[in-house]
mmCIF file of C-alpha atoms in Angstrom:
data_model
loop_
_atom_site.group_PDB
_atom_site.id
_atom_site.type_symbol
_atom_site.label_atom_id
_atom_site.label_comp_id
_atom_site.label_asym_id
_atom_site.label_seq_id
_atom_site.Cartn_x
_atom_site.Cartn_y
_atom_site.Cartn_z
ATOM 1 C CA UNK A 1 0.000 0.000 0.000
ATOM 2 C CA UNK A 2 1.388 3.351 -0.987
ATOM 3 C CA UNK A 3 0.102 5.339 1.979
ATOM 4 C CA UNK A 4 2.192 5.551 5.131
ATOM 5 C CA UNK A 5 0.227 4.021 7.946
ATOM 6 C CA UNK A 6 -0.379 6.007 11.163
ATOM 7 C CA UNK A 7 1.452 4.879 14.256
ATOM 8 C CA UNK A 8 -0.049 4.924 17.769
ATOM 9 C CA UNK A 9 2.110 4.004 20.762
ATOM 10 C CA UNK A 10 4.556 2.244 18.487
ATOM 11 C CA UNK A 11 1.850 0.259 16.690
ATOM 12 C CA UNK A 12 0.764 0.938 13.150
ATOM 13 C CA UNK A 13 -2.889 1.281 12.273
ATOM 14 C CA UNK A 14 -3.684 -1.881 10.351
ATOM 15 C CA UNK A 15 -4.068 -2.217 6.622
ATOM 16 C CA UNK A 16 -7.685 -3.125 7.371
ATOM 17 C CA UNK A 17 -8.247 0.360 8.776
ATOM 18 C CA UNK A 18 -6.820 2.011 5.663
ATOM 19 C CA UNK A 19 -8.659 -0.312 3.277
ATOM 20 C CA UNK A 20 -11.957 0.273 5.068
ATOM 21 C CA UNK A 21 -11.309 4.005 5.133
ATOM 22 C CA UNK A 22 -10.813 4.010 1.365
ATOM 23 C CA UNK A 23 -13.974 1.973 0.712
ATOM 24 C CA UNK A 24 -16.236 4.076 2.900
ATOM 25 C CA UNK A 25 -14.728 7.372 1.783
ATOM 26 C CA UNK A 26 -15.331 6.379 -1.850
ATOM 27 C CA UNK A 27 -18.819 5.016 -1.028
ATOM 28 C CA UNK A 28 -17.836 1.648 -2.470
ATOM 29 C CA UNK A 29 -19.133 -1.623 -1.077
ATOM 30 C CA UNK A 30 -19.847 -0.538 2.510
ATOM 31 C CA UNK A 31 -23.174 1.254 2.702
ATOM 32 C CA UNK A 32 -23.757 3.794 5.444
ATOM 33 C CA UNK A 33 -27.439 3.536 6.311
ATOM 34 C CA UNK A 34 -29.758 2.146 8.987
ATOM 35 C CA UNK A 35 -28.818 -1.410 7.978
ATOM 36 C CA UNK A 36 -25.172 -0.848 8.910
ATOM 37 C CA UNK A 37 -24.111 -3.571 11.344
ATOM 38 C CA UNK A 38 -21.099 -2.482 13.385
ATOM 39 C CA UNK A 39 -20.596 -6.056 14.550
ATOM 40 C CA UNK A 40 -19.627 -7.105 11.029
ATOM 41 C CA UNK A 41 -16.370 -5.188 11.536
ATOM 42 C CA UNK A 42 -13.313 -5.350 13.763
ATOM 43 C CA UNK A 43 -12.236 -2.339 15.773
ATOM 44 C CA UNK A 44 -9.508 -1.694 13.199
ATOM 45 C CA UNK A 45 -12.138 -1.682 10.458
ATOM 46 C CA UNK A 46 -14.267 0.706 12.516
ATOM 47 C CA UNK A 47 -11.351 3.122 12.918
ATOM 48 C CA UNK A 48 -11.419 3.317 9.122
ATOM 49 C CA UNK A 49 -15.216 3.658 8.999
ATOM 50 C CA UNK A 50 -15.294 6.488 11.530
ATOM 51 C CA UNK A 51 -12.423 8.346 9.865
ATOM 52 C CA UNK A 52 -14.096 8.034 6.466
ATOM 53 C CA UNK A 53 -17.369 9.474 7.772
ATOM 54 C CA UNK A 54 -15.521 12.585 8.929
ATOM 55 C CA UNK A 55 -13.759 12.764 5.558
ATOM 56 C CA UNK A 56 -16.999 12.502 3.572
ATOM 57 C CA UNK A 57 -18.490 15.312 5.640
ATOM 58 C CA UNK A 58 -15.505 17.525 4.853
ATOM 59 C CA UNK A 59 -14.504 17.677 8.512
ATOM 60 C CA UNK A 60 -10.878 16.567 8.144
ATOM 61 C CA UNK A 61 -10.391 19.266 5.538
ATOM 62 C CA UNK A 62 -12.128 21.734 7.868
ATOM 63 C CA UNK A 63 -9.677 20.784 10.640
ATOM 64 C CA UNK A 64 -6.793 21.496 8.230
ATOM 65 C CA UNK A 65 -5.000 18.282 9.140
ATOM 66 C CA UNK A 66 -4.041 15.166 7.203
ATOM 67 C CA UNK A 67 -6.051 11.967 7.013
ATOM 68 C CA UNK A 68 -3.146 10.215 8.714
ATOM 69 C CA UNK A 69 -3.259 12.610 11.660
ATOM 70 C CA UNK A 70 -6.994 12.273 12.022
ATOM 71 C CA UNK A 71 -6.789 8.489 12.009
ATOM 72 C CA UNK A 72 -4.213 8.725 14.795
ATOM 73 C CA UNK A 73 -6.807 10.591 16.832
ATOM 74 C CA UNK A 74 -9.560 8.050 16.105
ATOM 75 C CA UNK A 75 -7.230 5.196 17.032
ATOM 76 C CA UNK A 76 -6.558 6.883 20.382
ATOM 77 C CA UNK A 77 -10.295 7.243 20.959
ATOM 78 C CA UNK A 78 -10.786 3.553 20.156
ATOM 79 C CA UNK A 79 -8.105 2.684 22.736
ATOM 80 C CA UNK A 80 -10.111 4.593 25.349
ATOM 81 C CA UNK A 81 -13.170 2.375 25.006
ATOM 82 C CA UNK A 82 -13.409 -0.839 27.014
ATOM 83 C CA UNK A 83 -14.489 -4.149 25.506
ATOM 84 C CA UNK A 84 -18.045 -3.926 26.799
ATOM 85 C CA UNK A 85 -20.728 -5.681 24.768
ATOM 86 C CA UNK A 86 -22.656 -2.408 24.422
ATOM 87 C CA UNK A 87 -20.735 0.649 25.594
ATOM 88 C CA UNK A 88 -17.861 -0.103 23.297
ATOM 89 C CA UNK A 89 -16.202 1.417 20.263
ATOM 90 C CA UNK A 90 -18.710 -0.525 18.154
ATOM 91 C CA UNK A 91 -21.548 1.448 19.742
ATOM 92 C CA UNK A 92 -19.661 4.721 19.279
ATOM 93 C CA UNK A 93 -19.154 4.181 15.554
ATOM 94 C CA UNK A 94 -22.727 2.946 15.178
ATOM 95 C CA UNK A 95 -23.938 6.218 16.701
ATOM 96 C CA UNK A 96 -21.770 8.129 14.223
ATOM 97 C CA UNK A 97 -23.307 6.131 11.379
ATOM 98 C CA UNK A 98 -26.840 7.080 12.470
ATOM 99 C CA UNK A 99 -25.786 10.718 12.832
ATOM 100 C CA UNK A 100 -24.327 10.608 9.307
ATOM 101 C CA UNK A 101 -27.560 9.071 7.985
ATOM 102 C CA UNK A 102 -29.587 11.781 9.701
ATOM 103 C CA UNK A 103 -27.405 14.558 8.330
ATOM 104 C CA UNK A 104 -27.123 13.278 4.758
ATOM 105 C CA UNK A 105 -30.031 10.982 3.929
ATOM 106 C CA UNK A 106 -32.604 12.907 5.979
ATOM 107 C CA UNK A 107 -31.122 16.273 5.022
ATOM 108 C CA UNK A 108 -30.730 17.753 8.496
ATOM 109 C CA UNK A 109 -27.130 18.653 7.785
ATOM 110 C CA UNK A 110 -28.275 21.305 5.294
ATOM 111 C CA UNK A 111 -29.423 23.506 8.184
ATOM 112 C CA UNK A 112 -26.194 23.183 10.169
ATOM 113 C CA UNK A 113 -22.764 24.744 9.747
ATOM 114 C CA UNK A 114 -19.594 22.695 9.265
ATOM 115 C CA UNK A 115 -18.565 23.689 12.798
ATOM 116 C CA UNK A 116 -21.882 22.376 14.147
ATOM 117 C CA UNK A 117 -21.418 19.054 12.371
ATOM 118 C CA UNK A 118 -17.804 18.736 13.560
ATOM 119 C CA UNK A 119 -18.791 19.135 17.217
ATOM 120 C CA UNK A 120 -21.723 16.752 16.776
ATOM 121 C CA UNK A 121 -19.669 14.005 15.161
ATOM 122 C CA UNK A 122 -16.857 14.327 17.714
ATOM 123 C CA UNK A 123 -19.414 14.043 20.520
ATOM 124 C CA UNK A 124 -20.933 10.974 18.885
ATOM 125 C CA UNK A 125 -17.536 9.315 18.559
ATOM 126 C CA UNK A 126 -16.478 10.064 22.149
ATOM 127 C CA UNK A 127 -19.726 10.127 24.118
ATOM 128 C CA UNK A 128 -19.169 6.830 25.978
ATOM 129 C CA UNK A 129 -15.375 6.728 26.051
ATOM 130 C CA UNK A 130 -14.062 5.155 29.250
ATOM 131 C CA UNK A 131 -17.464 3.706 30.157
ATOM 132 C CA UNK A 132 -16.670 1.013 32.764
ATOM 133 C CA UNK A 133 -19.758 -1.008 31.953
ATOM 134 C CA UNK A 134 -21.871 -0.197 35.004
ATOM 135 C CA UNK A 135 -24.366 2.638 34.953
ATOM 136 C CA UNK A 136 -24.622 5.845 36.949
ATOM 137 C CA UNK A 137 -26.969 4.243 39.455
ATOM 138 C CA UNK A 138 -24.420 1.536 40.168
ATOM 139 C CA UNK A 139 -21.657 4.132 40.517
ATOM 140 C CA UNK A 140 -23.653 6.035 43.129
ATOM 141 C CA UNK A 141 -24.887 2.971 45.036
ATOM 142 C CA UNK A 142 -21.412 1.425 45.124
ATOM 143 C CA UNK A 143 -19.851 4.789 46.074
ATOM 144 C CA UNK A 144 -17.161 4.378 43.444
ATOM 145 C CA UNK A 145 -14.238 6.729 42.937
ATOM 146 C CA UNK A 146 -15.922 8.081 39.839
ATOM 147 C CA UNK A 147 -19.122 8.849 41.735
ATOM 148 C CA UNK A 148 -17.121 10.714 44.364
ATOM 149 C CA UNK A 149 -15.081 12.564 41.737
ATOM 150 C CA UNK A 150 -18.204 13.931 40.052
ATOM 151 C CA UNK A 151 -20.428 14.244 43.137
ATOM 152 C CA UNK A 152 -22.819 11.611 41.821
ATOM 153 C CA UNK A 153 -24.010 13.888 38.997
ATOM 154 C CA UNK A 154 -23.918 12.561 35.403
ATOM 155 C CA UNK A 155 -20.976 10.488 36.565
ATOM 156 C CA UNK A 156 -20.138 8.600 33.393
ATOM 157 C CA UNK A 157 -20.949 11.491 31.074
ATOM 158 C CA UNK A 158 -18.603 13.766 33.030
ATOM 159 C CA UNK A 159 -15.935 11.078 32.938
ATOM 160 C CA UNK A 160 -16.285 10.759 29.158
ATOM 161 C CA UNK A 161 -15.966 14.540 28.847
ATOM 162 C CA UNK A 162 -12.776 14.460 30.889
ATOM 163 C CA UNK A 163 -11.201 11.745 28.759
ATOM 164 C CA UNK A 164 -12.359 13.380 25.521
ATOM 165 C CA UNK A 165 -10.826 16.692 26.522
ATOM 166 C CA UNK A 166 -7.539 14.962 27.333
ATOM 167 C CA UNK A 167 -7.333 13.263 23.932
ATOM 168 C CA UNK A 168 -8.361 16.385 22.022
ATOM 169 C CA UNK A 169 -5.676 18.373 23.772
ATOM 170 C CA UNK A 170 -2.969 15.725 23.396
ATOM 171 C CA UNK A 171 -3.560 15.457 19.656
ATOM 172 C CA UNK A 172 -4.180 19.205 19.298
ATOM 173 C CA UNK A 173 -7.030 18.220 17.020
ATOM 174 C CA UNK A 174 -8.865 21.537 17.271
ATOM 175 C CA UNK A 175 -5.838 23.829 16.966
ATOM 176 C CA UNK A 176 -7.173 25.290 13.708
ATOM 177 C CA UNK A 177 -10.838 25.349 14.740
ATOM 178 C CA UNK A 178 -13.129 27.882 16.334
ATOM 179 C CA UNK A 179 -12.633 28.156 20.123
ATOM 180 C CA UNK A 180 -16.149 27.042 21.059
ATOM 181 C CA UNK A 181 -16.080 23.675 19.240
ATOM 182 C CA UNK A 182 -14.750 21.868 22.300
ATOM 183 C CA UNK A 183 -17.372 23.546 24.468
ATOM 184 C CA UNK A 184 -20.112 22.210 22.178
ATOM 185 C CA UNK A 185 -18.632 18.707 22.211
ATOM 186 C CA UNK A 186 -18.763 18.644 26.022
ATOM 187 C CA UNK A 187 -22.277 20.055 26.067
ATOM 188 C CA UNK A 188 -23.553 17.340 23.729
ATOM 189 C CA UNK A 189 -21.828 14.519 25.619
ATOM 190 C CA UNK A 190 -23.266 15.658 28.956
ATOM 191 C CA UNK A 191 -26.719 15.809 27.397
ATOM 192 C CA UNK A 192 -26.613 12.060 26.634
ATOM 193 C CA UNK A 193 -27.441 11.401 30.302
ATOM 194 C CA UNK A 194 -30.955 9.938 30.158
ATOM 195 C CA UNK A 195 -31.848 12.031 33.212
ATOM 196 C CA UNK A 196 -32.285 14.855 30.700
ATOM 197 C CA UNK A 197 -34.509 12.908 28.287
ATOM 198 C CA UNK A 198 -37.706 14.846 28.990
ATOM 199 C CA UNK A 199 -35.815 18.110 28.769
ATOM 200 C CA UNK A 200 -34.706 17.001 25.303
ATOM 201 C CA UNK A 201 -38.318 16.239 24.363
ATOM 202 C CA UNK A 202 -39.313 19.696 25.573
ATOM 203 C CA UNK A 203 -36.521 21.272 23.518
ATOM 204 C CA UNK A 204 -37.661 19.323 20.481
ATOM 205 C CA UNK A 205 -41.232 20.525 20.879
ATOM 206 C CA UNK A 206 -39.983 24.095 21.301
ATOM 207 C CA UNK A 207 -37.907 23.736 18.143
ATOM 208 C CA UNK A 208 -41.087 22.684 16.364
ATOM 209 C CA UNK A 209 -42.554 26.092 17.195
ATOM 210 C CA UNK A 210 -39.450 28.164 16.437
ATOM 211 C CA UNK A 211 -37.677 26.342 13.594
ATOM 212 C CA UNK A 212 -37.476 28.548 10.466
ATOM 213 C CA UNK A 213 -38.663 26.832 7.322
ATOM 214 C CA UNK A 214 -36.012 28.612 5.283
ATOM 215 C CA UNK A 215 -33.136 30.982 5.725
ATOM 216 C CA UNK A 216 -30.567 31.121 8.488
ATOM 217 C CA UNK A 217 -31.129 29.095 11.650
ATOM 218 C CA UNK A 218 -30.240 30.828 14.944
ATOM 219 C CA UNK A 219 -27.142 29.513 16.711
ATOM 220 C CA UNK A 220 -29.090 28.415 19.808
ATOM 221 C CA UNK A 221 -31.512 26.385 17.681
ATOM 222 C CA UNK A 222 -28.643 24.737 15.804
ATOM 223 C CA UNK A 223 -27.029 23.644 19.070
ATOM 224 C CA UNK A 224 -30.346 22.278 20.297
ATOM 225 C CA UNK A 225 -30.744 20.345 17.057
ATOM 226 C CA UNK A 226 -27.247 18.871 17.395
ATOM 227 C CA UNK A 227 -28.059 17.656 20.893
ATOM 228 C CA UNK A 228 -31.303 16.199 19.609
ATOM 229 C CA UNK A 229 -29.591 14.344 16.757
ATOM 230 C CA UNK A 230 -27.003 12.820 19.108
ATOM 231 C CA UNK A 231 -29.700 11.734 21.547
ATOM 232 C CA UNK A 232 -31.715 10.205 18.708
ATOM 233 C CA UNK A 233 -28.688 8.261 17.480
ATOM 234 C CA UNK A 234 -27.808 7.120 20.997
ATOM 235 C CA UNK A 235 -31.250 5.551 21.561
ATOM 236 C CA UNK A 236 -31.806 4.467 17.956
ATOM 237 C CA UNK A 237 -31.546 0.708 18.457
ATOM 238 C CA UNK A 238 -35.327 0.463 18.737
ATOM 239 C CA UNK A 239 -35.854 2.246 15.404
ATOM 240 C CA UNK A 240 -33.443 0.164 13.348
ATOM 241 C CA UNK A 241 -34.420 -2.786 11.124
ATOM 242 C CA UNK A 242 -35.520 -5.795 13.183
ATOM 243 C CA UNK A 243 -32.325 -7.907 12.946
ATOM 244 C CA UNK A 244 -30.273 -5.052 14.400
ATOM 245 C CA UNK A 245 -32.933 -4.072 16.908
ATOM 246 C CA UNK A 246 -33.132 -7.634 18.236
ATOM 247 C CA UNK A 247 -29.373 -8.188 18.223
ATOM 248 C CA UNK A 248 -28.686 -5.067 20.290
ATOM 249 C CA UNK A 249 -31.523 -5.973 22.643
ATOM 250 C CA UNK A 250 -30.080 -9.456 23.166
ATOM 251 C CA UNK A 251 -26.813 -7.896 24.251
ATOM 252 C CA UNK A 252 -28.662 -5.504 26.532
ATOM 253 C CA UNK A 253 -30.386 -8.364 28.326
ATOM 254 C CA UNK A 254 -27.173 -10.315 28.733
ATOM 255 C CA UNK A 255 -25.547 -7.293 30.297
ATOM 256 C CA UNK A 256 -28.565 -6.732 32.529
ATOM 257 C CA UNK A 257 -27.955 -10.082 34.082
ATOM 258 C CA UNK A 258 -24.234 -9.477 34.494
ATOM 259 C CA UNK A 259 -24.846 -6.211 36.307
ATOM 260 C CA UNK A 260 -27.508 -7.834 38.462
ATOM 261 C CA UNK A 261 -25.087 -10.623 39.371
ATOM 262 C CA UNK A 262 -22.420 -8.073 40.245
ATOM 263 C CA UNK A 263 -24.828 -6.073 42.381
ATOM 264 C CA UNK A 264 -25.892 -9.184 44.255
ATOM 265 C CA UNK A 265 -22.294 -10.203 44.916
ATOM 266 C CA UNK A 266 -21.560 -6.718 46.251
ATOM 267 C CA UNK A 267 -24.704 -6.678 48.471
ATOM 268 C CA UNK A 268 -26.209 -3.834 46.454
ATOM 269 C CA UNK A 269 -29.856 -3.526 45.422
ATOM 270 C CA UNK A 270 -30.363 -5.454 42.185
ATOM 271 C CA UNK A 271 -31.390 -2.957 39.525
ATOM 272 C CA UNK A 272 -34.788 -3.351 37.853
ATOM 273 C CA UNK A 273 -34.896 -5.948 35.083
ATOM 274 C CA UNK A 274 -31.385 -7.108 35.888
ATOM 275 C CA UNK A 275 -32.499 -10.095 37.942
ATOM 276 C CA UNK A 276 -32.096 -13.330 35.984
ATOM 277 C CA UNK A 277 -35.146 -14.800 37.658
ATOM 278 C CA UNK A 278 -37.832 -12.313 36.701
ATOM 279 C CA UNK A 279 -37.094 -10.225 33.626
ATOM 280 C CA UNK A 280 -38.948 -10.080 30.322
ATOM 281 C CA UNK A 281 -36.916 -8.798 27.394
ATOM 282 C CA UNK A 282 -39.983 -8.184 25.245
ATOM 283 C CA UNK A 283 -41.852 -6.268 27.964
ATOM 284 C CA UNK A 284 -38.799 -4.116 28.631
ATOM 285 C CA UNK A 285 -38.654 -3.275 24.914
ATOM 286 C CA UNK A 286 -42.381 -2.521 24.729
ATOM 287 C CA UNK A 287 -42.312 -0.241 27.767
ATOM 288 C CA UNK A 288 -39.242 1.588 26.526
ATOM 289 C CA UNK A 289 -40.828 2.067 23.111
ATOM 290 C CA UNK A 290 -44.064 3.401 24.586
ATOM 291 C CA UNK A 291 -42.673 5.808 27.160
ATOM 292 C CA UNK A 292 -39.413 6.976 25.613
ATOM 293 C CA UNK A 293 -38.968 6.148 21.937
ATOM 294 C CA UNK A 294 -42.416 6.839 20.473
ATOM 295 C CA UNK A 295 -42.949 10.354 21.949
ATOM 296 C CA UNK A 296 -39.422 11.425 21.050
ATOM 297 C CA UNK A 297 -39.340 10.155 17.469
ATOM 298 C CA UNK A 298 -42.894 11.327 16.738
ATOM 299 C CA UNK A 299 -41.851 14.818 17.804
ATOM 300 C CA UNK A 300 -38.766 14.516 15.586
ATOM 301 C CA UNK A 301 -40.927 13.429 12.646
ATOM 302 C CA UNK A 302 -43.233 16.387 13.228
ATOM 303 C CA UNK A 303 -40.257 18.708 12.816
ATOM 304 C CA UNK A 304 -38.510 16.756 10.042
ATOM 305 C CA UNK A 305 -41.020 14.568 8.143
ATOM 306 C CA UNK A 306 -38.344 12.474 6.424
ATOM 307 C CA UNK A 307 -37.426 11.019 9.814
ATOM 308 C CA UNK A 308 -40.677 9.029 9.738
ATOM 309 C CA UNK A 309 -38.488 6.177 8.512
ATOM 310 C CA UNK A 310 -37.536 5.681 12.166
ATOM 311 C CA UNK A 311 -41.196 5.329 13.139
ATOM 312 C CA UNK A 312 -41.794 2.782 10.397
ATOM 313 C CA UNK A 313 -39.108 0.522 11.862
ATOM 314 C CA UNK A 314 -40.380 1.199 15.372
ATOM 315 C CA UNK A 315 -43.936 0.123 14.553
ATOM 316 C CA UNK A 316 -42.740 -2.986 12.745
ATOM 317 C CA UNK A 317 -40.458 -3.927 15.630
ATOM 318 C CA UNK A 318 -43.219 -3.323 18.158
ATOM 319 C CA UNK A 319 -45.397 -5.929 16.449
ATOM 320 C CA UNK A 320 -42.589 -8.465 16.743
ATOM 321 C CA UNK A 321 -41.990 -7.635 20.410
ATOM 322 C CA UNK A 322 -45.717 -8.032 21.080
ATOM 323 C CA UNK A 323 -45.684 -11.529 19.576
ATOM 324 C CA UNK A 324 -42.596 -12.464 21.582
ATOM 325 C CA UNK A 325 -44.145 -11.044 24.732
ATOM 326 C CA UNK A 326 -47.181 -13.278 24.343
ATOM 327 C CA UNK A 327 -44.940 -16.310 24.005
ATOM 328 C CA UNK A 328 -43.105 -15.332 27.178
ATOM 329 C CA UNK A 329 -46.215 -14.433 29.161
ATOM 330 C CA UNK A 330 -45.719 -17.415 31.451
ATOM 331 C CA UNK A 331 -42.583 -15.844 32.936
ATOM 332 C CA UNK A 332 -42.894 -14.034 36.289
ATOM 333 C CA UNK A 333 -43.775 -10.395 35.684
ATOM 334 C CA UNK A 334 -40.954 -7.916 36.358
ATOM 335 C CA UNK A 335 -43.453 -5.080 36.690
ATOM 336 C CA UNK A 336 -43.738 -3.846 40.261
ATOM 337 C CA UNK A 337 -46.046 -1.129 41.682
ATOM 338 C CA UNK A 338 -43.228 1.342 41.066
ATOM 339 C CA UNK A 339 -42.445 0.766 37.420
ATOM 340 C CA UNK A 340 -38.826 0.628 36.332
ATOM 341 C CA UNK A 341 -37.327 -0.400 33.027
ATOM 342 C CA UNK A 342 -33.657 -0.773 32.148
ATOM 343 C CA UNK A 343 -31.872 0.490 29.057
ATOM 344 C CA UNK A 344 -28.361 1.320 27.962
ATOM 345 C CA UNK A 345 -28.277 5.086 28.229
ATOM 346 C CA UNK A 346 -28.859 5.893 31.908
ATOM 347 C CA UNK A 347 -31.731 6.753 34.243
ATOM 348 C CA UNK A 348 -34.927 8.653 33.516
ATOM 349 C CA UNK A 349 -38.009 9.510 35.570
ATOM 350 C CA UNK A 350 -41.456 8.957 34.037
ATOM 351 C CA UNK A 351 -44.231 11.249 35.361
ATOM 352 C CA UNK A 352 -47.484 9.663 36.559
ATOM 353 C CA UNK A 353 -49.327 11.565 33.848
ATOM 354 C CA UNK A 354 -47.445 9.640 31.160
ATOM 355 C CA UNK A 355 -48.193 6.357 32.917
ATOM 356 C CA UNK A 356 -51.934 7.011 33.188
ATOM 357 C CA UNK A 357 -52.227 8.162 29.573
ATOM 358 C CA UNK A 358 -50.425 5.042 28.421
ATOM 359 C CA UNK A 359 -52.479 2.710 30.564
ATOM 360 C CA UNK A 360 -55.693 3.976 28.969
ATOM 361 C CA UNK A 361 -54.396 3.707 25.416
ATOM 362 C CA UNK A 362 -54.678 0.665 23.148
ATOM 363 C CA UNK A 363 -51.580 -1.531 22.862
ATOM 364 C CA UNK A 364 -49.861 0.500 25.591
ATOM 365 C CA UNK A 365 -48.938 3.236 23.134
ATOM 366 C CA UNK A 366 -49.101 6.867 24.114
ATOM 367 C CA UNK A 367 -52.084 8.891 22.867
ATOM 368 C CA UNK A 368 -51.121 11.583 20.419
ATOM 369 C CA UNK A 369 -52.016 14.373 22.828
ATOM 370 C CA UNK A 370 -49.611 13.008 25.414
ATOM 371 C CA UNK A 371 -46.792 12.535 22.943
ATOM 372 C CA UNK A 372 -46.245 16.215 22.307
ATOM 373 C CA UNK A 373 -47.240 17.741 25.627
ATOM 374 C CA UNK A 374 -45.018 20.243 27.311
ATOM 375 C CA UNK A 375 -43.145 19.332 30.450
ATOM 376 C CA UNK A 376 -45.532 18.738 33.381
ATOM 377 C CA UNK A 377 -45.300 21.321 36.142
ATOM 378 C CA UNK A 378 -44.217 18.563 38.492
ATOM 379 C CA UNK A 379 -40.872 18.296 36.694
ATOM 380 C CA UNK A 380 -37.821 20.438 37.298
ATOM 381 C CA UNK A 381 -35.818 21.861 34.421
ATOM 382 C CA UNK A 382 -33.563 18.777 34.477
ATOM 383 C CA UNK A 383 -36.557 16.477 34.043
ATOM 384 C CA UNK A 384 -36.513 15.272 37.659
ATOM 385 C CA UNK A 385 -39.785 15.143 39.606
ATOM 386 C CA UNK A 386 -40.906 17.324 42.441
ATOM 387 C CA UNK A 387 -43.611 14.930 43.575
ATOM 388 C CA UNK A 388 -45.313 11.744 42.327
ATOM 389 C CA UNK A 389 -43.495 10.008 39.510
ATOM 390 C CA UNK A 390 -42.745 6.556 38.175
ATOM 391 C CA UNK A 391 -39.010 5.902 37.941
ATOM 392 C CA UNK A 392 -37.535 4.016 35.033
ATOM 393 C CA UNK A 393 -33.944 2.824 35.079
ATOM 394 C CA UNK A 394 -32.048 2.296 31.871
ATOM 395 C CA UNK A 395 -29.346 -0.335 31.682
ATOM 396 C CA UNK A 396 -25.620 0.000 31.693
ATOM 397 C CA UNK A 397 -23.554 -2.543 29.867
ATOM 398 C CA UNK A 398 -20.950 -4.273 31.986
ATOM 399 C CA UNK A 399 -17.897 -6.329 31.166
ATOM 400 C CA UNK A 400 -16.568 -9.179 33.219
ATOM 401 C CA UNK A 401 -15.823 -8.082 36.762
ATOM 402 C CA UNK A 402 -12.068 -8.292 36.236
ATOM 403 C CA UNK A 403 -12.173 -5.611 33.524
ATOM 404 C CA UNK A 404 -13.812 -2.789 35.445
ATOM 405 C CA UNK A 405 -10.634 -0.757 35.917
ATOM 406 C CA UNK A 406 -10.442 2.679 34.367
ATOM 407 C CA UNK A 407 -8.565 2.723 31.048
ATOM 408 C CA UNK A 408 -5.232 4.450 30.791
ATOM 409 C CA UNK A 409 -5.295 6.551 27.664
ATOM 410 C CA UNK A 410 -2.203 7.263 25.662
#
């Protein structure tokens, strides 16, 4: 191969990374769409995929650096991810793929500046870097060093910001960029904490009222849209074609059980739906779709009609989950008087009003009036309740217990 290969810590990026970079950059053979399966590729391949996405968006040129230098940066990011089944480099690149699809195929990138897209893609690539495989709730309950370091607030998101900042500075990636790019990257990563989900829904509904149909988009609205796109990509497993939706869900359930086992061994409360004895994968998926996914993606489709493709997959997947749920109806119900559901992105609180609206609706789907309502008065600005609510927990992926040490980044 004629190109000189990047070197990281004395190790060259593989030929696979360069070959994959060339294929994706040239749009040959490897299609970047909702059918993209990150698990078909090695981490070396994915370094090439991620780098090529930035190249196709003109971001490497915007940074005024070489492709070799950018791939060095991506390789360092990959080294910062642990080998978790979910919160891994595979998930990071998959999120970037969905962001790319949203920007290009759905046309949302036309309303954003190159600087906006750069910050968004960097946040997508780095948003779970260093994730140890146990969620924020576990960090707080176990009183880990990370929980103490960040005062129990958005623990893992703050940790990812810290590591991202370190790598950006070491590689001087943004030396030719506008000074506020890094600030935007950190803002978007912090916003991936599911504790802010209902705030994101509120922002999306506000954007629906304020978004200009043509002409220049205000800076504040562009930043809100970037946060919305990253959040959509981060929770997009449920709105992907069924084989991918089911495959990611299978890994979620496996990691549920691992975290539950770890909590039991450490005499901690076993998180909802992480107990091997009484968890229903299909019911977890159905509840998550009804309370979280459907309202969010319907609001997104109201603002950008082309994003209805997500809803089409969601509705198709929901039918399959319903069939599976019927087959598994003999299992003990995991649903307790205080309803909690686990998912990969963090912890969110569901207001009683959402629960009651859902309960009265056919097929446990939210009525249209409830899907686009403004934030209930009982919620604070951060989406947390001031009185009666139904808490939902969303899973964290965990590795084997001997791999929970913090990574040392080069």
